[in-house]
Coordinates of C-alpha atoms in Angstrom, one line a residue:
M1440 CA 94.5 106.6 125.4
R1441 CA 97.8 107.8 126.8
P1442 CA 101.0 106.1 125.5
T1443 CA 101.7 104.6 129.0
A1444 CA 98.2 103.1 129.1
A1445 CA 98.5 101.8 125.6
G1446 CA 101.8 100.2 126.4
A1447 CA 100.3 98.6 129.5
T1448 CA 97.5 97.2 127.4
R1449 CA 99.9 95.7 124.9
A1450 CA 102.0 94.1 127.7
L1451 CA 98.8 92.6 129.4
T1452 CA 97.6 91.3 126.0
L1453 CA 100.9 89.7 125.2
L1454 CA 101.0 88.2 128.7
A1455 CA 97.4 86.8 128.2
V1456 CA 98.4 85.2 124.9
V1457 CA 101.5 83.6 126.4
T1458 CA 99.4 82.4 129.4
A1459 CA 96.8 80.9 127.0
V1460 CA 99.6 79.0 125.3
G1461 CA 100.7 77.6 128.6
L1462 CA 97.2 76.4 129.4
L1463 CA 96.3 75.0 126.0
P1464 CA 96.1 71.3 127.1
W1465 CA 93.6 72.1 129.8
F1466 CA 91.6 74.4 127.5
S1467 CA 91.2 71.6 125.0
G1468 CA 89.5 69.3 127.5
R1469 CA 91.8 66.4 126.5
D1470 CA 94.2 64.6 128.8
P1471 CA 97.7 65.9 128.1
A1472 CA 99.2 62.7 129.4
L1473 CA 97.2 60.6 126.9
T1474 CA 98.3 62.9 124.0
V1475 CA 101.9 62.6 125.0
L1476 CA 101.8 58.9 125.5
R1477 CA 100.3 58.4 122.0
A1478 CA 103.0 60.7 120.5
R1479 CA 105.8 58.8 122.2
S1480 CA 104.5 55.3 121.4
A1481 CA 101.4 54.7 119.4
E1482 CA 101.4 51.0 120.2
Q1483 CA 101.5 51.3 124.0
E1484 CA 98.3 50.7 125.8
P1485 CA 97.0 53.8 127.6
T1486 CA 96.6 52.1 131.0
E1487 CA 96.1 54.2 134.2
E1488 CA 99.6 53.2 135.3
A1489 CA 101.2 54.4 132.1
L1490 CA 99.3 57.7 132.2
D1491 CA 100.3 58.3 135.8
A1492 CA 103.9 57.7 134.9
V1493 CA 103.7 60.3 132.1
R1494 CA 102.0 62.8 134.5
Q1495 CA 104.7 62.3 137.1
D1496 CA 107.5 62.6 134.5
L1497 CA 106.1 65.8 133.1
G1498 CA 104.9 67.3 136.4
L1499 CA 101.3 67.3 135.2
D1500 CA 100.1 66.1 138.5
A1501 CA 101.0 69.5 140.0
G1502 CA 98.2 71.2 138.0
P1503 CA 98.2 73.7 135.2
L1504 CA 99.1 76.8 137.2
S1505 CA 102.1 75.2 138.8
L1506 CA 103.3 74.0 135.4
L1507 CA 102.8 77.5 133.9
W1508 CA 104.8 79.0 136.8
S1509 CA 107.6 76.6 136.4
W1510 CA 107.8 77.4 132.7
A1511 CA 107.8 81.1 133.3
T1512 CA 110.5 81.0 135.9
G1513 CA 112.6 78.8 133.6
L1514 CA 112.1 81.3 130.8
L1515 CA 113.7 84.1 132.9
R1516 CA 116.8 81.8 133.2
G1517 CA 116.8 81.2 129.5
D1518 CA 115.5 77.7 129.8
L1519 CA 112.4 76.8 127.7
G1520 CA 112.1 73.3 129.2
T1521 CA 112.2 69.9 127.7
S1522 CA 110.1 68.5 124.8
W1523 CA 107.4 66.2 126.0
V1524 CA 107.7 64.0 122.9
S1525 CA 111.4 63.8 122.0
G1526 CA 112.8 64.5 125.5
T1527 CA 115.3 67.0 124.2
D1528 CA 115.9 70.6 125.2
V1529 CA 113.5 73.0 123.5
L1530 CA 115.8 76.0 123.3
P1531 CA 118.1 74.5 120.6
S1532 CA 115.2 73.4 118.5
V1533 CA 113.6 76.9 118.7
L1534 CA 116.9 78.7 117.9
S1535 CA 117.6 76.3 115.0
G1536 CA 114.1 76.8 113.6
L1537 CA 114.3 80.6 114.2
Q1538 CA 117.6 80.8 112.4
V1539 CA 116.2 79.1 109.3
S1540 CA 113.0 81.2 109.3
L1541 CA 115.0 84.5 109.7
A1542 CA 117.3 83.5 106.8
L1543 CA 114.3 82.6 104.7
M1544 CA 112.4 85.8 105.6
G1545 CA 115.5 87.9 104.9
A1546 CA 115.9 86.3 101.5
A1547 CA 112.2 86.8 100.8
F1548 CA 112.3 90.4 101.8
V1549 CA 115.2 90.9 99.3
V1550 CA 113.0 89.4 96.6
A1551 CA 110.1 91.6 97.7
V1552 CA 112.2 94.8 97.5
L1553 CA 113.6 93.8 94.0
L1554 CA 110.1 93.1 92.7
A1555 CA 108.7 96.3 94.2
C1556 CA 111.5 98.3 92.5
A1557 CA 110.5 96.7 89.2
L1558 CA 106.9 97.5 89.7
V1559 CA 107.5 101.1 90.7
A1560 CA 110.1 101.9 88.0
P1561 CA 107.5 102.5 85.2
V1562 CA 105.7 105.0 87.4
L1563 CA 108.9 106.9 88.0
V1564 CA 110.3 106.7 84.5
R1565 CA 107.2 107.0 82.3
G1566 CA 104.5 108.0 84.7
R1567 CA 102.5 104.9 84.0
R1568 CA 100.0 104.3 86.8
A1569 CA 98.9 100.7 85.8
A1570 CA 101.8 99.3 87.9
G1571 CA 99.7 99.7 90.9
A1572 CA 97.1 97.3 89.5
W1573 CA 99.7 94.7 88.6
A1574 CA 101.2 95.0 92.1
A1575 CA 97.7 94.6 93.7
M1576 CA 97.2 91.4 91.7
L1577 CA 100.5 90.0 92.9
A1578 CA 99.8 91.0 96.5
A1579 CA 96.6 89.0 96.4
V1580 CA 98.3 85.7 95.6
P1581 CA 98.5 83.5 98.7
E1582 CA 102.0 82.2 99.6
F1583 CA 101.0 78.5 99.9
L1584 CA 99.4 78.7 96.4
L1585 CA 102.5 80.2 94.9
A1586 CA 104.7 77.7 96.7
T1587 CA 102.7 74.8 95.3
V1588 CA 103.0 76.2 91.7
V1589 CA 106.8 76.8 91.9
L1590 CA 107.2 73.4 93.4
L1591 CA 105.3 71.8 90.5
V1592 CA 106.9 73.9 87.7
C1593 CA 110.5 74.6 88.8
G1594 CA 111.0 71.6 91.0
V1595 CA 109.1 68.7 89.5
W1596 CA 108.5 69.4 85.8
L1597 CA 111.7 71.3 85.0
G1598 CA 114.0 69.9 87.8
W1599 CA 115.9 73.2 88.1
L1600 CA 115.8 73.5 91.9
P1601 CA 115.4 71.2 95.0
T1602 CA 111.8 70.8 96.1
S1603 CA 112.3 70.2 99.9
G1604 CA 114.8 70.5 102.8
W1605 CA 117.3 73.1 103.8
Q1606 CA 120.9 72.1 102.9
G1607 CA 122.3 75.0 101.0
P1608 CA 121.6 78.3 99.1
A1609 CA 119.8 76.4 96.3
Y1610 CA 117.2 75.2 98.8
M1611 CA 116.4 78.9 99.6
V1612 CA 115.3 80.0 96.1
L1613 CA 111.9 78.4 95.8
P1614 CA 110.6 79.3 99.4
A1615 CA 112.1 82.8 99.2
F1616 CA 110.4 83.4 95.8
A1617 CA 107.0 82.1 97.1
L1618 CA 107.2 84.3 100.1
G1619 CA 108.7 87.4 98.4
V1620 CA 106.4 87.8 95.4
P1621 CA 103.2 88.6 97.4
A1622 CA 105.1 90.8 99.8
G1623 CA 106.8 92.6 96.8
G1624 CA 103.4 93.1 95.2
L1625 CA 102.1 94.7 98.4
L1626 CA 105.2 97.0 98.8
G1627 CA 105.0 97.9 95.1
R1628 CA 101.3 98.7 95.4
L1629 CA 101.8 101.0 98.3
V1630 CA 104.5 103.0 96.6
A1631 CA 103.0 102.9 93.1
D1632 CA 99.6 104.2 94.5
A1633 CA 101.3 107.1 96.4
L1634 CA 103.8 108.2 93.8
P1635 CA 101.4 109.7 91.2
A1636 CA 100.0 112.2 93.7
V1637 CA 103.5 113.2 94.8
L1638 CA 104.7 113.6 91.2
D1639 CA 101.8 116.0 90.6
E1640 CA 103.0 118.3 93.5
R1641 CA 104.2 121.8 92.7
W1642 CA 107.8 121.2 93.6
V1643 CA 108.1 118.5 90.9
E1644 CA 106.9 120.9 88.2
L1645 CA 109.4 123.6 89.4
W1646 CA 112.3 121.2 89.4
R1647 CA 111.4 120.0 85.9
G1648 CA 111.2 123.7 84.7
A1649 CA 114.6 124.3 86.3
G1650 CA 116.2 121.5 84.2
V1651 CA 116.7 119.0 87.1
S1652 CA 117.4 115.5 85.8
R1653 CA 114.7 112.9 85.9
S1654 CA 116.8 110.6 88.1
L1655 CA 117.2 113.3 90.8
I1656 CA 113.5 114.0 90.7
A1657 CA 112.7 110.3 91.0
T1658 CA 115.1 110.0 94.0
A1659 CA 113.5 113.0 95.7
A1660 CA 110.0 111.6 95.1
L1661 CA 111.0 108.3 96.6
K1662 CA 112.4 110.1 99.7
R1663 CA 109.1 111.9 99.9
V1664 CA 107.0 108.8 99.6
L1665 CA 108.9 106.2 101.6
P1666 CA 109.0 107.5 105.2
P1667 CA 105.2 107.5 105.8
L1668 CA 105.0 104.0 104.3
V1669 CA 107.7 102.5 106.4
P1670 CA 105.2 101.2 109.1
Q1671 CA 103.3 99.5 106.3
F1672 CA 106.6 97.9 105.2
G1673 CA 106.9 96.6 108.8
L1674 CA 103.5 95.0 108.6
A1675 CA 104.5 93.4 105.3
A1676 CA 107.5 91.9 107.1
V1677 CA 105.3 90.6 109.9
G1678 CA 103.1 89.1 107.2
L1679 CA 106.1 87.0 106.1
T1680 CA 105.9 85.3 109.5
G1681 CA 102.5 83.9 108.7
G1682 CA 103.3 83.0 105.1
A1683 CA 106.4 81.2 106.2
V1684 CA 104.4 78.6 108.1
A1685 CA 102.6 77.5 104.9
V1686 CA 105.7 77.8 102.7
E1687 CA 107.8 75.8 105.2
T1688 CA 105.1 73.1 105.2
V1689 CA 104.8 72.8 101.4
L1690 CA 108.6 72.8 100.8
A1691 CA 109.6 70.9 104.0
V1692 CA 111.7 73.7 105.4
P1693 CA 112.7 73.1 109.1
G1694 CA 111.8 76.6 110.2
I1695 CA 110.1 77.9 113.3
G1696 CA 106.6 78.0 111.7
R1697 CA 106.8 74.3 110.7
T1698 CA 108.1 73.6 114.2
A1699 CA 105.1 75.4 115.8
L1700 CA 102.6 73.6 113.6
G1701 CA 104.1 70.2 114.4
A1702 CA 104.2 70.9 118.1
A1703 CA 100.5 72.0 118.1
K1704 CA 99.4 68.8 116.3
S1705 CA 101.3 66.6 118.8
Q1706 CA 100.5 68.9 121.8
D1707 CA 104.1 69.2 122.7
L1708 CA 103.5 72.1 125.0
P1709 CA 107.0 73.2 125.8
L1710 CA 108.1 73.2 122.2
L1711 CA 104.8 75.0 121.2
Q1712 CA 105.3 77.6 123.9
G1713 CA 108.9 78.3 122.7
A1714 CA 108.0 78.4 119.0
V1715 CA 105.0 80.7 119.5
L1716 CA 106.9 83.0 121.8
A1717 CA 109.6 83.4 119.2
L1718 CA 106.9 84.1 116.5
L1719 CA 105.2 86.6 118.8
L1720 CA 108.4 88.5 119.5
L1721 CA 109.1 88.9 115.7
G1722 CA 106.1 91.2 115.4
P1723 CA 107.0 93.8 118.0
A1724 CA 110.7 93.6 117.0
T1725 CA 109.8 94.3 113.4
G1726 CA 107.5 97.1 114.4
A1727 CA 110.2 98.7 116.5
L1728 CA 112.8 98.5 113.6
A1729 CA 110.2 100.1 111.3
A1730 CA 109.6 102.9 113.7
L1731 CA 113.3 103.5 114.2
L1732 CA 113.9 103.5 110.4
R1733 CA 111.0 106.0 109.9
R1734 CA 112.4 108.3 112.6
R1735 CA 115.8 108.1 111.0
L1736 CA 114.4 108.9 107.5
L1737 CA 112.2 111.8 108.7
G1738 CA 114.4 113.5 111.2
P1739 CA 113.0 116.9 112.2
A1740 CA 110.0 116.4 109.9
L1741 CA 108.7 113.7 112.3
R1742 CA 109.0 116.0 115.3
D1743 CA 107.4 118.9 113.4
A1744 CA 104.7 116.7 111.9
S1745 CA 105.4 118.4 108.6
L1746 CA 105.3 115.4 106.3
V1747 CA 101.9 114.4 105.1
L1748 CA 101.3 112.5 101.9
P1749 CA 98.5 113.5 99.5
P1750 CA 95.7 111.0 99.1
A1751 CA 96.6 108.0 97.0
R1752 CA 94.9 107.6 93.6
P1753 CA 93.9 104.0 92.9
V1754 CA 93.9 102.9 89.4
R1755 CA 90.5 102.5 87.8
T1756 CA 89.9 99.3 85.8
H1757 CA 87.4 98.7 83.1
P1758 CA 84.1 97.4 84.5
A1759 CA 84.2 94.5 82.1
I1760 CA 87.2 93.0 84.0
P1761 CA 85.4 92.3 87.3
A1762 CA 82.3 91.2 85.4
A1763 CA 84.3 88.7 83.4
L1764 CA 86.0 87.3 86.6
F1765 CA 82.7 87.1 88.4
T1766 CA 81.0 85.3 85.5
A1767 CA 83.8 82.7 85.3
L1768 CA 83.8 82.0 89.0
A1769 CA 80.0 81.9 89.2
V1770 CA 79.7 79.5 86.2
A1771 CA 82.3 77.1 87.7
I1772 CA 80.6 77.1 91.1
G1773 CA 77.1 76.8 89.7
W1774 CA 78.1 73.9 87.4
G1775 CA 79.8 72.2 90.3
L1776 CA 76.7 72.5 92.6
L1777 CA 74.8 70.3 90.2
R1778 CA 77.2 67.4 90.8
D1779 CA 77.8 65.1 93.8
P1780 CA 81.0 66.0 95.6
Y1781 CA 81.2 62.9 97.7
A1782 CA 80.6 60.2 95.0
V1783 CA 83.7 57.8 95.0
N1784 CA 84.6 55.9 91.8
T1785 CA 88.0 54.3 92.2
T1786 CA 88.1 53.2 88.6
D1787 CA 88.2 56.9 87.5
R1788 CA 90.8 58.0 90.1
L1789 CA 93.1 60.8 88.8
A1790 CA 91.2 60.9 85.5
A1791 CA 92.2 63.7 83.1
P1792 CA 89.6 66.5 82.3
S1793 CA 86.9 65.2 80.0
W1794 CA 83.3 66.0 79.2
T1795 CA 82.2 63.6 82.0
H1796 CA 84.6 65.3 84.5
P1797 CA 85.4 68.8 83.1
L1798 CA 88.1 69.3 85.7
G1799 CA 89.2 65.7 86.2
T1800 CA 89.0 63.6 89.3
D1801 CA 91.0 63.3 92.5
A1802 CA 92.8 60.3 94.1
L1803 CA 89.4 58.7 95.1
G1804 CA 87.7 59.3 91.8
R1805 CA 85.6 62.2 93.1
D1806 CA 84.7 64.9 90.6
V1807 CA 86.9 68.0 91.1
L1808 CA 84.4 70.4 89.6
A1809 CA 81.7 69.1 92.1
R1810 CA 84.0 69.6 95.0
L1811 CA 85.1 73.0 93.8
G1812 CA 81.4 74.1 93.5
H1813 CA 80.3 72.7 96.9
G1814 CA 83.5 74.1 98.5
A1815 CA 82.5 77.7 97.8
A1816 CA 80.1 77.8 100.8
P1817 CA 82.6 76.7 103.5
T1818 CA 85.3 78.9 101.9
V1819 CA 83.5 82.1 100.7
G1820 CA 80.5 81.8 102.9
T1821 CA 82.5 81.5 106.1
A1822 CA 84.6 84.4 105.0
A1823 CA 81.5 86.5 104.5
A1824 CA 80.3 85.6 108.0
V1825 CA 83.7 86.6 109.5
C1826 CA 83.7 89.8 107.4
L1827 CA 80.3 90.7 108.8
L1828 CA 81.4 90.0 112.3
S1829 CA 84.5 92.2 111.8
L1830 CA 82.4 95.0 110.5
L1831 CA 80.1 94.9 113.6
V1832 CA 83.1 94.8 116.0
A1833 CA 84.8 97.6 114.1
L1834 CA 81.7 99.9 114.3
A1835 CA 81.3 99.2 118.0
L1836 CA 85.0 99.8 118.8
G1837 CA 85.1 102.8 116.5
F1838 CA 83.3 104.8 119.2
L1839 CA 85.6 103.5 121.9
P1840 CA 89.1 103.7 120.3
G1841 CA 91.1 103.8 123.5
L1842 CA 89.5 100.5 124.8
A1843 CA 91.1 98.4 122.0
A1844 CA 94.3 100.3 121.1
G1845 CA 96.8 98.0 122.8
V1846 CA 94.8 94.8 121.9
A1847 CA 94.7 95.9 118.2
D1848 CA 98.5 96.3 118.1
I1849 CA 99.1 92.7 119.3
A1850 CA 96.3 91.4 117.0
N1851 CA 98.0 93.1 114.0
A1852 CA 101.2 91.4 114.9
L1853 CA 99.6 87.9 114.9
P1854 CA 99.3 86.3 111.5
P1855 CA 96.1 84.1 111.0
V1856 CA 98.2 80.9 110.8
I1857 CA 99.7 81.5 114.3
V1858 CA 96.3 82.1 115.9
G1859 CA 95.0 79.1 114.0
I1860 CA 97.7 77.0 115.5
L1861 CA 96.6 78.1 119.0
V1862 CA 92.9 77.7 118.4
A1863 CA 93.4 74.3 116.8
A1864 CA 95.6 73.2 119.7
A1865 CA 92.8 74.2 122.1
A1866 CA 89.6 73.3 120.3
G1867 CA 90.8 71.0 117.6
P1868 CA 90.9 71.6 113.9
G1869 CA 87.7 72.5 112.1
T1870 CA 85.8 75.2 110.1
G1871 CA 84.6 76.8 113.3
G1872 CA 88.1 77.0 114.8
A1873 CA 89.5 78.5 111.6
A1874 CA 86.8 81.1 111.4
L1875 CA 87.4 82.0 115.1
A1876 CA 91.1 82.3 114.5
V1877 CA 90.7 84.7 111.5
A1878 CA 87.9 86.7 113.3
L1879 CA 90.1 87.3 116.3
I1880 CA 92.6 89.3 114.2
S1881 CA 90.5 90.6 111.3
W1882 CA 88.8 93.5 113.2
P1883 CA 91.7 95.9 113.9
P1884 CA 92.1 97.5 110.4
P1885 CA 88.4 98.4 110.0
A1886 CA 88.2 99.4 113.7
G1887 CA 91.0 101.8 113.2
H1888 CA 89.3 103.1 110.1
A1889 CA 86.0 103.6 112.0
A1890 CA 87.8 105.3 114.9
A1891 CA 89.4 107.8 112.5
L1892 CA 86.1 108.5 110.8
V1893 CA 84.2 109.0 114.1
Q1894 CA 86.8 111.5 115.3
E1895 CA 86.6 113.4 112.0
V1896 CA 82.7 113.4 112.0
R1897 CA 82.5 114.5 115.6
A1898 CA 84.7 117.5 114.9
S1899 CA 82.8 118.6 111.8
A1900 CA 80.9 121.9 111.8
F1901 CA 77.5 120.5 111.0
L1902 CA 77.5 118.5 114.3
T1903 CA 78.5 121.6 116.2
A1904 CA 75.4 123.3 114.7
Q1905 CA 73.2 120.3 115.6
R1906 CA 74.4 120.5 119.3
A1907 CA 73.8 124.3 119.3
I1908 CA 70.1 123.8 118.3
G1909 CA 69.6 121.3 121.1
A1910 CA 69.7 118.0 119.1
P1911 CA 69.9 115.1 121.6
P1912 CA 73.1 112.9 121.6
W1913 CA 71.2 109.8 120.5
W1914 CA 69.7 111.7 117.5
I1915 CA 73.2 112.9 116.5
L1916 CA 74.6 109.4 116.8
T1917 CA 72.0 107.5 114.9
R1918 CA 71.1 110.1 112.2
H1919 CA 74.5 111.7 111.6
V1920 CA 77.6 110.0 113.0
L1921 CA 76.7 106.3 112.4
P1922 CA 75.5 106.8 108.7
S1923 CA 78.6 108.8 107.9
V1924 CA 80.9 106.1 109.3
A1925 CA 79.0 102.9 108.4
A1926 CA 79.2 103.2 104.6
P1927 CA 83.0 103.7 104.2
V1928 CA 83.8 101.1 106.9
A1929 CA 81.4 98.6 105.2
R1930 CA 83.2 99.1 101.9
H1931 CA 86.5 98.6 103.7
A1932 CA 85.3 95.4 105.3
L1933 CA 84.0 94.2 102.0
L1934 CA 87.4 94.8 100.4
R1935 CA 88.9 92.5 103.0
L1936 CA 86.6 89.6 102.1
P1937 CA 89.1 87.9 99.7
G1938 CA 91.9 88.2 102.2
I1939 CA 89.8 86.6 104.8
A1940 CA 88.8 83.8 102.4
L1941 CA 92.5 83.2 101.6
A1942 CA 93.4 83.1 105.3
L1943 CA 90.7 80.5 105.8
A1944 CA 92.0 78.5 102.8
S1945 CA 95.5 78.6 104.2
L1946 CA 94.4 77.2 107.5
G1947 CA 92.5 74.5 105.7
F1948 CA 95.6 73.8 103.6
L1949 CA 97.6 73.3 106.8
G1950 CA 95.1 70.9 108.3
L1951 CA 93.9 73.5 110.8
G1952 CA 90.5 74.2 109.2
A1953 CA 87.9 72.0 107.6
Q1954 CA 88.5 68.3 107.8
P1955 CA 88.1 65.6 105.2
P1956 CA 85.9 64.8 103.4
A1957 CA 84.7 68.5 103.3
P1958 CA 85.3 70.1 99.9
E1959 CA 86.9 73.3 101.3
W1960 CA 89.3 74.9 98.8
G1961 CA 92.3 75.0 101.0
L1962 CA 91.7 71.4 102.0
L1963 CA 91.4 70.5 98.3
L1964 CA 94.9 71.9 97.7
D1965 CA 96.3 70.0 100.6
E1966 CA 94.8 66.7 99.5
S1967 CA 96.1 67.1 95.9
R1968 CA 99.7 67.8 97.0
A1969 CA 100.6 64.1 97.1
Y1970 CA 99.8 63.5 93.5
V1971 CA 100.3 67.0 92.0
E1972 CA 102.8 65.6 89.4
R1973 CA 100.4 63.0 88.1
A1974 CA 97.2 65.0 88.3
P1975 CA 98.0 68.8 88.4
W1976 CA 94.4 69.7 87.5
A1977 CA 93.2 68.7 91.0
A1978 CA 95.4 71.3 92.5
L1979 CA 95.0 73.9 89.8
A1980 CA 91.2 74.0 90.1
P1981 CA 91.0 75.4 93.6
A1982 CA 94.1 77.5 93.0
V1983 CA 92.6 79.2 90.0
A1984 CA 89.3 79.7 91.9
L1985 CA 91.2 81.5 94.7
A1986 CA 93.1 83.5 92.1
L1987 CA 89.8 84.5 90.4
L1988 CA 88.4 85.5 93.8
A1989 CA 91.5 87.6 94.6
G1990 CA 91.5 89.2 91.1
L1991 CA 87.7 89.9 91.4
A1992 CA 88.3 91.8 94.6
V1993 CA 91.3 93.7 93.3
S1994 CA 89.7 94.8 90.1
G1995 CA 86.3 95.5 91.8
A1996 CA 88.1 97.6 94.4
S1997 CA 89.9 99.5 91.8
Y1998 CA 86.7 100.2 89.9
T1999 CA 84.6 101.2 93.0
Q2000 CA 87.3 103.3 94.8
G2001 CA 87.0 106.9 94.0
R2002 CA 83.3 106.8 93.0
G2003 CA 80.8 108.9 94.7
P2004 CA 81.2 112.1 96.7
R2005 CA 84.6 113.1 98.0
S2006 CA 83.5 112.6 101.6
T2007 CA 83.1 108.8 100.9
R2008 CA 86.6 108.3 99.3
R2009 CA 88.5 108.1 102.6
E2010 CA 88.7 104.3 102.5
A2011 CA 90.9 104.4 99.4
G2012 CA 94.0 104.9 101.5
V2013 CA 93.3 102.2 104.0
G2014 CA 95.3 98.9 103.7
V2015 CA 93.1 96.0 102.6

């Protein structure tokens, strides 16, 4: 697809998303006037006269298209409208929340860079390649899980830092740490995986032989590694947007993500439109800054296309590590499946772990181990279904890369939490809505991988020979192209399974996924927040299960990447 066509597709996709936001109340099938009336006054009787008064006040009687047009024309004048619930101007609320979120994401990015430097330093100084494995483990930790842990340890138990609000620099430490550690793990993993191959290049050996100092070689290696990775850094910064919603919710930070979540739950359309629009603009703005930085770092090398990194070399882990993690997770799930997850016993509420209740009980006296075991199906099972759907979409679009180029760019810029807010506002919260939200944005990475492989296979010499001997196109597609593409893309999709499970858990944690009394892992974390100080085991059980799942994926990926023929190793460099 030509750049102009791709740009037009991006613009149309962004316009479609904004339009969908404007029409959310009518997509949901619920009466917006009734929702607003209940948000304004829960005690007022929803009579037809009261509902008509709300419709006239908000202009709902003019129809959805007229309301959308009025909002769009006001947007051109810098007016985002008036909140349906509070009656105040939306623009100050959006700017206030955006200012808080930008400050938080800036502090988190500083934490991420410092952590990435600490993880990369052993690779530069001593050539140790295990830093990539540690970085991958940190990258797999969900932000809402880390926020809950630091809230419990640093805020509640030790009392070192404030646990909620936004009133000074001290209030920034915990949320910035919770956001920055996974992002720092991702940045450190990208650099640590690319550095060993660069340090093995011929010029490094020549510099060492000439007596060049180790610090100068390290600086030159970083300059060699960083420019091609800058777009991935931009995606990591975009990921902070989605993580900020959960962190702001856990630590009660009045940012733009928490504002959007509250507006979606109350169906405050003008406030939701303004908040989502601000979040949408953060993605393209970050991508543009990353592209500008990359161009500045590369200079003539970008124009001449002369800078190509050698393939990354993932760290192999011992096969006993994924086996041990799988055994621990399987035993916990299997043991929990033998118990009743819905049995309520108020006399045993918040009971400590014992032989009767190995992981304790929750606030209703329900067995935590039972809920953990039965929650594996809605958490991991739904993630597997979304993963399979993403694989099928990726294989289909891999043969039509131009069709989805612009849509994929917008989908990559939308964190799962933001899409979950939109889907929940339209269809209501639930497991199906959360799965749909994650599925809508999980296909671009494997689809891009499939498109690259299709292009490579179609240009190979053996296919030219097949065409020369008169092989029909369908034979070439089904016997040569598809088998060559399907296996690497399937492995790529499988490696994304834990990330999809964590995204579903984060939506459940925010109340956008499975609803009570379902034993979904994210929902278990959300339910245990209110009494985490008295019964931390109720929160630690699903948290450890998610960590084991993430660790299993990381160690399993490290073990399987690089195995098999060289032609099947191309997925090792694809972000997971």
